[in-house]
Coordinates of C-alpha atoms in Angstrom, one line a residue:
Chain S
X776 CA -99.5 140.2 -184.3
X777 CA -102.4 142.7 -184.5
X778 CA -104.4 143.1 -181.5
X779 CA -108.0 142.5 -181.9
X780 CA -110.7 144.6 -179.6
X781 CA -113.1 143.3 -177.5
X782 CA -116.4 145.4 -177.9
X783 CA -118.8 146.2 -175.5
X784 CA -121.7 147.8 -176.9
X785 CA -123.3 150.8 -175.3
X786 CA -126.9 150.9 -173.6
X787 CA -129.8 152.4 -175.3
X788 CA -131.3 154.7 -172.4
X789 CA -133.3 156.7 -174.5
X790 CA -135.2 154.2 -176.0
X791 CA -135.5 152.4 -172.7
X792 CA -137.1 155.4 -171.1
X793 CA -139.2 155.6 -174.1
X794 CA -140.7 152.2 -173.9
X795 CA -141.0 152.3 -170.1
X796 CA -143.1 155.4 -170.4
X797 CA -145.5 153.7 -172.8
X798 CA -145.5 150.6 -171.2
X799 CA -146.7 152.6 -167.7
X800 CA -149.2 154.7 -169.7
X801 CA -150.6 151.5 -171.5
X802 CA -150.7 149.5 -168.0
X803 CA -152.8 152.0 -166.4
X804 CA -154.8 152.6 -169.6
X805 CA -155.8 148.8 -169.6
X806 CA -156.7 149.2 -166.0
X807 CA -158.9 152.2 -166.8
X808 CA -160.6 150.6 -170.0
X809 CA -161.3 147.3 -168.1
X810 CA -163.7 149.5 -166.2
X811 CA -165.1 151.6 -169.3
X812 CA -165.3 149.2 -172.1
X813 CA -167.4 146.2 -172.3
X814 CA -165.2 144.2 -174.7
X815 CA -162.3 144.6 -172.6
X816 CA -164.4 143.8 -169.4
X817 CA -165.7 140.7 -171.1
X818 CA -162.1 139.8 -172.2
X819 CA -161.0 140.0 -168.8
X820 CA -164.1 138.1 -167.4
X821 CA -163.0 135.0 -169.5
X822 CA -159.6 135.0 -168.1
X823 CA -159.1 132.7 -165.0
X824 CA -159.4 134.6 -161.5
X825 CA -155.9 134.5 -160.9
X826 CA -154.8 136.0 -164.2
X827 CA -151.6 138.3 -164.1
X828 CA -149.5 139.2 -167.1
X829 CA -146.4 141.0 -167.7
X830 CA -145.4 142.6 -171.0
X831 CA -141.8 143.5 -171.3
X832 CA -138.5 143.8 -173.2
X833 CA -135.6 141.0 -172.4
X834 CA -133.2 140.9 -171.0
X835 CA -133.1 144.3 -169.0
X836 CA -136.7 145.5 -169.3
X837 CA -138.7 147.7 -169.0
X838 CA -141.7 145.7 -168.0
X839 CA -145.2 146.3 -166.9
X840 CA -147.6 143.9 -165.1
X841 CA -151.2 143.9 -165.2
X842 CA -153.5 141.5 -163.2
X843 CA -156.7 140.6 -161.7
X844 CA -157.3 141.1 -157.7
X845 CA -158.8 139.0 -155.4
X846 CA -162.1 141.0 -155.8
X847 CA -161.9 140.3 -160.0
X848 CA -161.1 143.9 -160.7
X849 CA -158.1 144.6 -163.2
X850 CA -155.0 146.3 -161.7
X851 CA -151.8 148.0 -163.1
X852 CA -149.5 146.3 -160.7
X853 CA -146.1 148.3 -161.6
X854 CA -143.0 147.1 -163.2
X855 CA -141.3 144.8 -160.6
X856 CA -141.9 141.1 -161.2
X857 CA -140.8 140.3 -157.7
X858 CA -143.2 138.7 -155.5
X859 CA -145.7 138.6 -158.4
X860 CA -147.2 135.3 -159.4
X861 CA -147.6 135.5 -163.2
X862 CA -149.6 133.3 -165.3
X863 CA -148.6 134.5 -168.6
X864 CA -145.1 136.5 -169.6
X865 CA -145.2 138.2 -172.9
X866 CA -141.7 139.4 -173.7
X867 CA -140.3 141.3 -176.8
X868 CA -137.2 139.9 -178.0
X869 CA -135.0 143.1 -177.9
X870 CA -135.5 146.8 -177.1
X871 CA -135.4 147.5 -180.9
X872 CA -138.4 145.4 -181.7
X873 CA -140.2 147.1 -178.6
X874 CA -139.5 150.1 -180.6
X875 CA -141.1 148.8 -183.6
X876 CA -144.2 148.0 -181.8
X877 CA -144.3 151.0 -179.5
X878 CA -143.6 153.7 -182.2
X879 CA -146.5 152.0 -184.2
X880 CA -144.3 150.9 -187.0
X881 CA -145.6 147.4 -186.6
X882 CA -148.9 146.4 -185.2
X883 CA -148.8 144.0 -182.0
X884 CA -150.2 141.2 -184.4
X885 CA -147.6 141.6 -187.1
X886 CA -144.9 142.0 -184.5
X887 CA -146.2 138.4 -183.1
X888 CA -146.4 137.2 -186.5
X889 CA -142.8 138.0 -187.2
X890 CA -141.4 136.1 -184.1
X891 CA -140.5 139.4 -182.2
X892 CA -142.5 138.1 -179.3
X893 CA -141.8 134.8 -176.9
X894 CA -144.5 133.9 -174.5
X895 CA -144.5 131.8 -171.2
X896 CA -148.0 130.8 -170.7
X897 CA -151.0 129.6 -172.7
X898 CA -151.4 131.1 -176.1
X899 CA -155.2 131.7 -175.8
X900 CA -154.4 134.1 -173.1
X901 CA -151.7 135.7 -175.1
X902 CA -154.0 136.3 -177.8
X903 CA -156.7 137.8 -175.3
X904 CA -154.2 140.1 -174.3
X905 CA -153.3 141.2 -178.0
X906 CA -157.0 141.8 -178.7
X907 CA -157.0 144.0 -175.4
X908 CA -154.0 145.7 -176.5
X909 CA -155.8 146.6 -179.7
X910 CA -158.8 147.9 -178.0
X911 CA -156.8 150.0 -175.7
X912 CA -154.9 151.4 -178.5
X913 CA -158.0 152.3 -180.5
X914 CA -159.2 154.5 -177.5
X915 CA -155.5 156.1 -176.9
X916 CA -154.7 156.9 -180.2
X917 CA -156.2 159.1 -183.3
X918 CA -157.3 156.6 -186.2
X919 CA -154.6 157.5 -188.4
X920 CA -152.3 156.0 -186.1
X921 CA -154.2 153.4 -184.7
X922 CA -154.5 152.1 -188.1
X923 CA -151.0 151.1 -188.0
X924 CA -150.9 149.9 -184.8
X925 CA -154.0 147.3 -184.9
X926 CA -154.8 144.5 -187.2
X927 CA -158.2 146.0 -188.1
X928 CA -159.8 149.0 -187.0
X929 CA -163.4 148.8 -185.5
X930 CA -166.2 149.5 -188.1
X931 CA -169.0 152.1 -187.0
X932 CA -171.3 149.1 -186.2
X933 CA -169.0 147.8 -183.8
X934 CA -167.8 151.1 -182.1
X935 CA -169.7 154.1 -182.6
X936 CA -167.9 157.4 -182.8
X937 CA -169.8 159.1 -179.7
X938 CA -169.3 156.1 -177.6
X939 CA -165.6 156.1 -178.6
X940 CA -165.1 159.7 -178.0
X941 CA -166.8 159.5 -174.6
X942 CA -164.8 156.5 -173.5
X943 CA -161.8 158.0 -174.7
X944 CA -162.0 161.0 -172.3
X945 CA -163.0 158.5 -169.5
X946 CA -160.1 156.2 -170.1
X947 CA -157.6 159.3 -170.2
X948 CA -158.9 160.8 -167.3
X949 CA -158.6 157.5 -165.2
X950 CA -155.2 156.8 -166.9
X951 CA -153.8 159.9 -165.5
X952 CA -155.4 159.7 -162.1
X953 CA -155.0 156.1 -161.8
X954 CA -158.5 155.1 -160.7
Chain V
X466 CA -147.8 115.6 -210.3
X467 CA -144.5 113.5 -210.2
X468 CA -144.2 110.2 -208.3
X469 CA -142.8 111.0 -204.7
X470 CA -139.5 109.0 -204.2
X471 CA -137.8 108.1 -201.1
X472 CA -135.6 110.9 -200.2
X473 CA -133.4 112.7 -197.1
X474 CA -133.0 116.2 -196.6
X475 CA -131.1 118.0 -193.9
X476 CA -131.7 122.0 -193.3
X477 CA -130.0 122.7 -190.0
X478 CA -130.2 126.7 -189.5
X479 CA -132.6 128.7 -188.0
X480 CA -133.3 131.6 -190.3
X481 CA -134.5 135.1 -189.2
X482 CA -134.6 138.0 -192.1
X483 CA -136.0 141.3 -192.4
X484 CA -135.9 144.5 -190.4
X485 CA -133.9 144.6 -187.4
X486 CA -133.0 141.0 -187.5
X487 CA -129.3 141.7 -186.3
X488 CA -130.8 142.6 -183.0
X489 CA -132.2 139.0 -182.6
X490 CA -128.5 137.6 -182.3
X491 CA -127.8 138.0 -178.5
X492 CA -131.2 136.2 -177.6
X493 CA -130.7 133.4 -180.0
X494 CA -127.0 133.1 -179.1
X495 CA -128.2 132.8 -175.2
X496 CA -130.7 129.9 -176.5
X497 CA -127.7 128.2 -177.7
X498 CA -125.9 128.9 -174.4
X499 CA -123.4 131.4 -175.8
X500 CA -123.0 134.8 -174.4
X501 CA -119.2 135.7 -175.8
X502 CA -119.0 135.2 -179.4
X503 CA -115.9 135.7 -181.7
X504 CA -117.1 137.7 -184.7
X505 CA -114.9 137.0 -187.8
X506 CA -114.8 139.9 -190.5
X507 CA -113.1 141.0 -193.7
X508 CA -110.1 143.3 -193.1
X509 CA -111.7 145.6 -195.1
X510 CA -115.1 145.6 -193.6
X511 CA -116.8 148.9 -193.8
X512 CA -117.4 151.2 -190.9
X513 CA -120.9 151.2 -191.6
X514 CA -121.3 147.5 -191.3
X515 CA -119.0 147.7 -187.9
X516 CA -121.4 150.3 -186.5
X517 CA -124.6 148.5 -187.4
X518 CA -123.4 145.2 -186.2
X519 CA -122.2 147.0 -182.7
X520 CA -125.3 148.8 -182.2
X521 CA -127.4 145.7 -182.7
X522 CA -125.9 144.2 -179.6
X523 CA -126.6 147.3 -177.5
X524 CA -128.1 146.7 -174.4
X525 CA -128.0 143.0 -174.5
X526 CA -125.4 142.3 -171.7
X527 CA -123.2 140.7 -174.5
X528 CA -119.7 141.8 -175.5
X529 CA -117.8 140.4 -178.4
X530 CA -114.4 140.0 -179.8
X531 CA -114.0 141.4 -183.4
X532 CA -111.4 139.4 -185.6
X533 CA -111.3 141.3 -188.6
X534 CA -108.1 140.3 -190.0
X535 CA -109.4 137.9 -193.1
X536 CA -108.5 138.5 -196.7
X537 CA -109.8 137.2 -199.8
X538 CA -108.1 133.8 -199.5
X539 CA -109.7 131.4 -196.8
X540 CA -106.6 129.5 -195.5
X541 CA -105.6 127.3 -192.5
X542 CA -103.3 129.9 -190.9
X543 CA -106.2 132.2 -190.5
X544 CA -108.6 129.7 -189.3
X545 CA -106.1 128.8 -186.6
X546 CA -105.4 132.3 -185.9
X547 CA -109.1 132.9 -185.3
X548 CA -109.3 129.7 -183.2
X549 CA -106.5 130.9 -181.0
X550 CA -108.1 134.1 -180.4
X551 CA -111.3 132.3 -179.7
X552 CA -109.7 130.3 -176.9
X553 CA -107.6 133.2 -175.4
X554 CA -110.8 135.5 -175.1
X555 CA -112.5 132.4 -173.6
X556 CA -115.5 133.1 -176.4
X557 CA -118.1 130.3 -176.7
X558 CA -119.7 131.1 -180.3
X559 CA -118.5 132.2 -183.7
X560 CA -120.3 134.8 -185.9
X561 CA -119.1 135.3 -189.6
X562 CA -120.2 138.8 -190.5
X563 CA -119.6 138.2 -194.3
X564 CA -119.8 135.7 -197.1
X565 CA -117.0 133.6 -198.9
X566 CA -113.8 133.4 -197.2
X567 CA -115.3 134.7 -193.8
X568 CA -117.6 132.1 -193.6
X569 CA -115.1 129.2 -194.8
X570 CA -112.8 130.5 -191.9
X571 CA -115.3 130.6 -189.3
X572 CA -116.2 126.7 -190.4
X573 CA -112.2 125.8 -190.2
X574 CA -112.0 127.6 -186.8
X575 CA -115.0 125.7 -185.7
X576 CA -113.5 122.4 -186.9
X577 CA -110.0 123.3 -185.2
X578 CA -111.7 124.1 -182.0
X579 CA -114.1 121.2 -181.8
X580 CA -112.0 118.3 -183.2
X581 CA -108.4 119.1 -182.2
X582 CA -107.5 120.6 -178.8
X583 CA -104.2 121.4 -179.9
X584 CA -105.5 123.3 -183.0
X585 CA -103.2 122.0 -185.4
X586 CA -105.0 119.5 -187.3
X587 CA -107.1 120.9 -190.3
X588 CA -106.6 118.8 -193.2
X589 CA -109.9 117.2 -195.1
X590 CA -109.4 113.7 -193.6
X591 CA -110.4 115.2 -190.2
X592 CA -113.3 113.5 -189.2
X593 CA -116.2 115.8 -188.2
X594 CA -118.5 113.8 -186.2
X595 CA -120.2 115.9 -183.2
X596 CA -121.8 119.2 -183.0
X597 CA -119.5 121.9 -182.6
X598 CA -119.4 125.6 -181.3
X599 CA -122.6 127.5 -182.3
X600 CA -122.0 129.3 -185.5
X601 CA -123.9 132.3 -186.8
X602 CA -123.7 133.7 -190.5
X603 CA -124.7 137.3 -191.3
X604 CA -124.6 137.9 -195.2
X605 CA -123.2 140.8 -196.6
X606 CA -124.9 140.0 -200.1
X607 CA -121.6 138.4 -201.6
X608 CA -122.4 134.8 -201.2
X609 CA -120.3 132.3 -203.0
X610 CA -122.6 129.6 -202.8
X611 CA -121.3 127.5 -199.8
X612 CA -121.8 129.6 -196.7
X613 CA -125.1 128.2 -195.9
X614 CA -124.3 124.7 -196.7
X615 CA -122.9 121.8 -194.7
X616 CA -119.5 122.2 -196.6
X617 CA -116.5 124.3 -196.2
X618 CA -113.8 125.4 -198.7
X619 CA -110.4 126.0 -197.0
X620 CA -107.1 125.9 -198.6
X621 CA -108.6 124.4 -201.7
X622 CA -109.6 121.5 -199.8
X623 CA -113.4 120.7 -199.5
X624 CA -114.8 119.7 -196.0
X625 CA -118.2 117.9 -196.0
X626 CA -120.3 117.3 -192.7
X627 CA -123.7 118.1 -191.4
X628 CA -122.3 119.4 -188.4
X629 CA -120.8 122.1 -190.7
X630 CA -124.3 123.8 -191.3
X631 CA -124.5 127.4 -189.4
X632 CA -126.8 127.2 -186.4
X633 CA -128.4 130.5 -187.4
X634 CA -128.6 132.5 -190.3
X635 CA -129.1 136.3 -190.2
X636 CA -130.4 138.4 -193.1
X637 CA -130.5 142.1 -192.3
X638 CA -131.5 144.7 -195.0
X639 CA -129.2 147.3 -193.7
X640 CA -126.2 145.1 -194.5
X641 CA -127.0 143.5 -197.5
X642 CA -128.1 146.8 -199.5
X643 CA -124.3 147.7 -199.6
X644 CA -123.2 144.8 -201.5
X645 CA -121.5 145.8 -204.8
X646 CA -123.1 145.3 -208.2
X647 CA -120.4 142.7 -208.9
X648 CA -121.2 140.9 -205.5
X649 CA -124.7 140.6 -206.1
X650 CA -124.5 139.2 -209.4
X651 CA -122.1 136.7 -208.9
X652 CA -123.9 135.7 -205.5
X653 CA -127.2 135.4 -207.8
X654 CA -125.4 133.2 -210.6
X655 CA -123.7 130.9 -207.7
X656 CA -127.6 130.5 -206.3
X657 CA -129.0 130.1 -209.9
X658 CA -126.3 127.4 -210.5
X659 CA -127.0 125.5 -207.0
X660 CA -130.4 125.6 -207.6
X661 CA -131.0 124.5 -211.0
X662 CA -128.3 121.6 -210.8
X663 CA -130.1 120.5 -207.5
X664 CA -133.6 120.6 -209.0
X665 CA -132.8 119.0 -212.3
X666 CA -131.4 115.7 -211.0
X667 CA -133.6 112.5 -211.5
X668 CA -133.5 111.9 -207.9
X669 CA -134.1 115.5 -206.7
X670 CA -136.1 115.4 -203.6
X671 CA -139.3 117.7 -203.1
X672 CA -137.7 119.5 -200.3
X673 CA -134.7 120.6 -202.2
X674 CA -137.0 121.4 -205.1
X675 CA -139.1 124.1 -203.0
X676 CA -135.8 125.6 -201.8
X677 CA -134.6 125.5 -205.3
X678 CA -138.0 127.0 -206.8
X679 CA -138.1 129.6 -204.3
X680 CA -134.6 130.7 -204.7
X681 CA -134.9 130.6 -208.5
X682 CA -138.3 132.9 -208.2
X683 CA -136.6 135.5 -205.8
X684 CA -133.6 135.9 -207.9
X685 CA -135.4 136.1 -211.4
X686 CA -137.9 138.6 -209.7
X687 CA -135.3 140.9 -207.8
X688 CA -132.2 141.1 -209.8
X689 CA -132.9 143.9 -211.7
X690 CA -134.4 145.9 -209.0
X691 CA -131.8 144.9 -206.6
X692 CA -128.9 145.9 -208.9
X693 CA -130.2 148.7 -210.7
X694 CA -132.4 150.4 -208.1
X695 CA -130.8 149.1 -204.9
X696 CA -134.1 148.4 -203.4
X697 CA -134.0 147.2 -199.8
X698 CA -136.5 144.7 -200.2
X699 CA -134.9 143.3 -203.6
X700 CA -131.5 143.2 -202.1
X701 CA -133.2 141.2 -198.7
X702 CA -134.9 138.9 -201.5
X703 CA -131.5 138.2 -203.5
X704 CA -129.8 137.4 -200.2
X705 CA -132.8 135.0 -199.2
X706 CA -132.4 133.5 -202.8
X707 CA -128.8 132.8 -202.6
X708 CA -129.2 131.4 -199.0
X709 CA -131.9 129.2 -200.1
X710 CA -130.3 128.0 -203.3
X711 CA -127.4 127.0 -201.0
X712 CA -129.5 124.8 -199.0
X713 CA -130.9 123.1 -202.2
X714 CA -127.4 122.8 -203.3
X715 CA -126.4 120.9 -200.1
X716 CA -129.0 118.5 -200.3
X717 CA -127.8 117.3 -203.6
X718 CA -124.7 115.7 -205.3
X719 CA -122.2 118.4 -206.8
X720 CA -123.3 119.1 -210.4
X721 CA -121.4 119.4 -213.6
X722 CA -121.9 123.1 -214.0
X723 CA -120.5 123.8 -210.5
X724 CA -117.6 121.3 -210.2
X725 CA -116.2 122.6 -213.6
X726 CA -116.7 126.3 -212.6
X727 CA -114.7 125.6 -209.3
X728 CA -112.2 123.7 -211.2
X729 CA -111.4 126.6 -213.9
X730 CA -111.3 129.0 -210.7
X731 CA -108.8 127.0 -208.8
X732 CA -106.6 126.3 -212.1
X733 CA -107.1 129.8 -213.9
X734 CA -108.2 132.4 -211.1
X735 CA -111.3 133.2 -213.3
X736 CA -114.4 133.7 -210.9
X737 CA -116.3 130.3 -210.7
X738 CA -119.8 132.4 -210.4
X739 CA -118.8 134.0 -214.0
X740 CA -118.0 130.5 -215.5
X741 CA -121.2 129.0 -213.9
X742 CA -123.3 131.6 -215.7
X743 CA -121.6 130.8 -219.0
X744 CA -121.8 127.0 -218.6
X745 CA -125.3 127.0 -217.2
X746 CA -127.1 127.5 -220.2
X747 CA -124.7 125.3 -222.5
X748 CA -125.3 122.4 -219.9
X749 CA -129.3 122.8 -220.1
X750 CA -129.1 122.8 -223.9
X751 CA -127.3 119.7 -224.1
X752 CA -129.3 118.0 -221.5
X753 CA -132.2 118.9 -224.0
X754 CA -130.2 117.6 -227.0
X755 CA -129.5 114.3 -225.1
X756 CA -133.1 113.5 -224.4
X757 CA -132.7 114.1 -220.9
X758 CA -135.6 116.7 -220.7
X759 CA -135.3 119.8 -218.8
X760 CA -137.9 119.9 -216.0
X761 CA -140.6 122.0 -217.0
X762 CA -141.0 123.6 -213.4
X763 CA -137.9 125.6 -214.1
X764 CA -140.2 127.8 -216.3
X765 CA -142.6 127.6 -213.5
X766 CA -140.0 129.1 -210.9
X767 CA -138.3 131.4 -213.6
X768 CA -141.4 133.0 -215.3
X769 CA -144.1 132.6 -212.7
X770 CA -147.8 131.2 -213.0
X771 CA -148.9 133.6 -215.9
X772 CA -146.0 132.9 -218.6
X773 CA -145.9 129.2 -217.2
X774 CA -149.7 128.4 -217.8
X775 CA -150.1 130.4 -221.0
X776 CA -147.2 128.1 -222.6
X777 CA -148.1 124.6 -224.1
X778 CA -146.8 121.9 -222.2
X779 CA -144.4 120.6 -224.8
X780 CA -142.8 124.0 -225.2
X781 CA -142.3 124.6 -221.5
X782 CA -138.9 123.0 -220.8
X783 CA -137.3 124.8 -223.5
X784 CA -139.3 128.1 -222.5
X785 CA -137.5 127.6 -219.2
X786 CA -134.0 127.6 -220.7
X787 CA -134.9 130.5 -222.7
X788 CA -136.0 132.5 -219.7
X789 CA -132.6 131.6 -217.8
X790 CA -130.7 132.6 -220.9
X791 CA -132.5 136.0 -220.9
X792 CA -131.9 136.4 -217.0
X793 CA -128.2 135.7 -217.4
X794 CA -128.2 137.9 -220.6
X795 CA -129.1 140.5 -218.2
X796 CA -125.9 140.0 -216.2
X797 CA -123.6 140.3 -219.4
X798 CA -121.1 142.4 -218.1
X799 CA -120.3 139.8 -215.6
X800 CA -120.7 136.4 -217.6
X801 CA -118.2 136.1 -220.4
X802 CA -119.2 135.5 -224.0
X803 CA -117.5 132.3 -224.2
X804 CA -114.4 130.5 -222.6
X805 CA -112.2 131.9 -225.5
X806 CA -113.0 135.4 -224.5
X807 CA -111.3 134.5 -221.2
X808 CA -108.2 133.7 -223.0
X809 CA -108.2 130.0 -221.9
X810 CA -106.2 128.0 -224.6
X811 CA -108.0 125.0 -226.0
X812 CA -105.4 122.9 -225.0
X813 CA -106.5 123.7 -221.4
X814 CA -109.7 122.3 -221.6
X815 CA -108.7 118.7 -221.3
X816 CA -106.5 119.6 -217.8
X817 CA -109.7 121.4 -216.6
X818 CA -111.9 118.0 -217.2
X819 CA -109.3 115.9 -215.7
X820 CA -109.1 118.3 -212.5
X821 CA -112.7 118.4 -212.3
X822 CA -113.2 114.5 -212.5
X823 CA -110.4 114.4 -210.1
X824 CA -112.5 116.5 -207.5
X825 CA -116.0 115.0 -208.2
X826 CA -115.7 111.3 -209.4
X827 CA -119.4 110.8 -210.2
X828 CA -119.1 113.2 -213.5
X829 CA -117.7 111.7 -216.4
X830 CA -114.6 113.5 -218.1
X831 CA -116.2 113.0 -221.4
X832 CA -119.4 114.8 -220.4
X833 CA -117.1 117.9 -219.0
X834 CA -115.2 118.2 -222.2
X835 CA -118.3 118.1 -224.2
X836 CA -119.6 120.8 -222.0
X837 CA -116.4 122.8 -222.3
X838 CA -116.1 122.4 -226.0
X839 CA -119.8 123.8 -226.7
X840 CA -118.8 126.8 -224.3
X841 CA -115.5 127.5 -226.0
X842 CA -116.3 129.6 -229.0
X843 CA -119.7 131.0 -229.3
X844 CA -119.2 131.5 -233.2
X845 CA -118.8 127.8 -233.6
X846 CA -122.2 126.8 -232.2

């Protein structure tokens, strides 16, 4: 009788490292944008005082956690869920779906529509986070890439170029320095 | 709009289709409380398919056993072998990586595992009355009509139970694009048959209609691009069309074309899909001649809104049949000209009709004979 093999698929360490790096950078950029951009600030203001969310990949991570402090400031809180009281968990269903999102082949909203995420928590909060991610991507990435990553690129009247470039520099500096 | 009649409709499976959909299987299995699947595949499964499938499980903490010992015939022995392996390895779900016999054997193994603890009894009098092990169907673009249904064909016995539906259907563009032209044609022909027969019934229901019409539209729009240009999206659309056609067919009684084609396949070994492609237009023409009008929505599904709206109402039913004939004409290499060209002797027609009525008593022998005689010799029409 033929012996049928049991297959243990390999891990995907390089993809995990890439997604972890992107999540780390985006997490710190959200913290920076909440201090710099009034729209991001406004979005966070409308969320509950103890708001904290995680964005990660199941089943093995990576994860990023961003939340509001007691003083109402927005802070990147690392990648460990231990001891964190999360009000919203956004999970990407697998590492390949995360790669589609973080290599900008699919925008966050399209990935949501294609059921690549699952959310534990309030859906309006999740949608606020998607809007925040879109704004942060507008600041972090050049227009040609951002157009692939966001649902709709803001018009001049919504975000004038001078303000965009100034904010971009501030957000990059704050993200790198973590302030 | 037609008057709404009472109806029932069941579509059990969750369907995931598109880019990187294979990677969704591990999480879906965990949702079904399964963590160690047995994967069934043909013995000639390509290395590319094997690698793509294995990679999709990467980083999922899930391992699987690959049972790649399935041939072209779906027999009880293979189903039992799969069931024994399932038990030995402590598996808790089945994945059919392939169509036709692979899916039939997966369903057979599932019946054995769920209904008979000794793994012996697999006869068509077995009562399937409970939920079974989670079953996932991953098409490779060679569907033969029963895969996404509540039916299974094992050792020439037909099993039918709502519990036989797969729980999950995953259609991935990386897998369906490699299907052969012959398989694509046959798969499209079976879907056309299932869809047209299910939506042509007087008792057809709006849910089955919606699946059937979507299936017809996908097939008519994509058959040329999928087969000649091998475009990923078109191949994906064809595989989706085949699944939708199966679901529509699953919610309707077996029709005359399907039954007769299957009878010819079993008795004489000709492909049921090819024979169905030959019989389908003849059946529709007989239906029109018999003053049982073909529904004009056939034209809408096959031709689209522009063709439908620019055709006078009276001409739409016949126009739909013409469109179907044109569609099948594009698959001429795979559809016989007539039954005579298959070297079927005329005296065999009665035997075929008799066998068909034995497998499906709802259809009259006289109707089957009329259909077979009409399709026998093209020159005599």
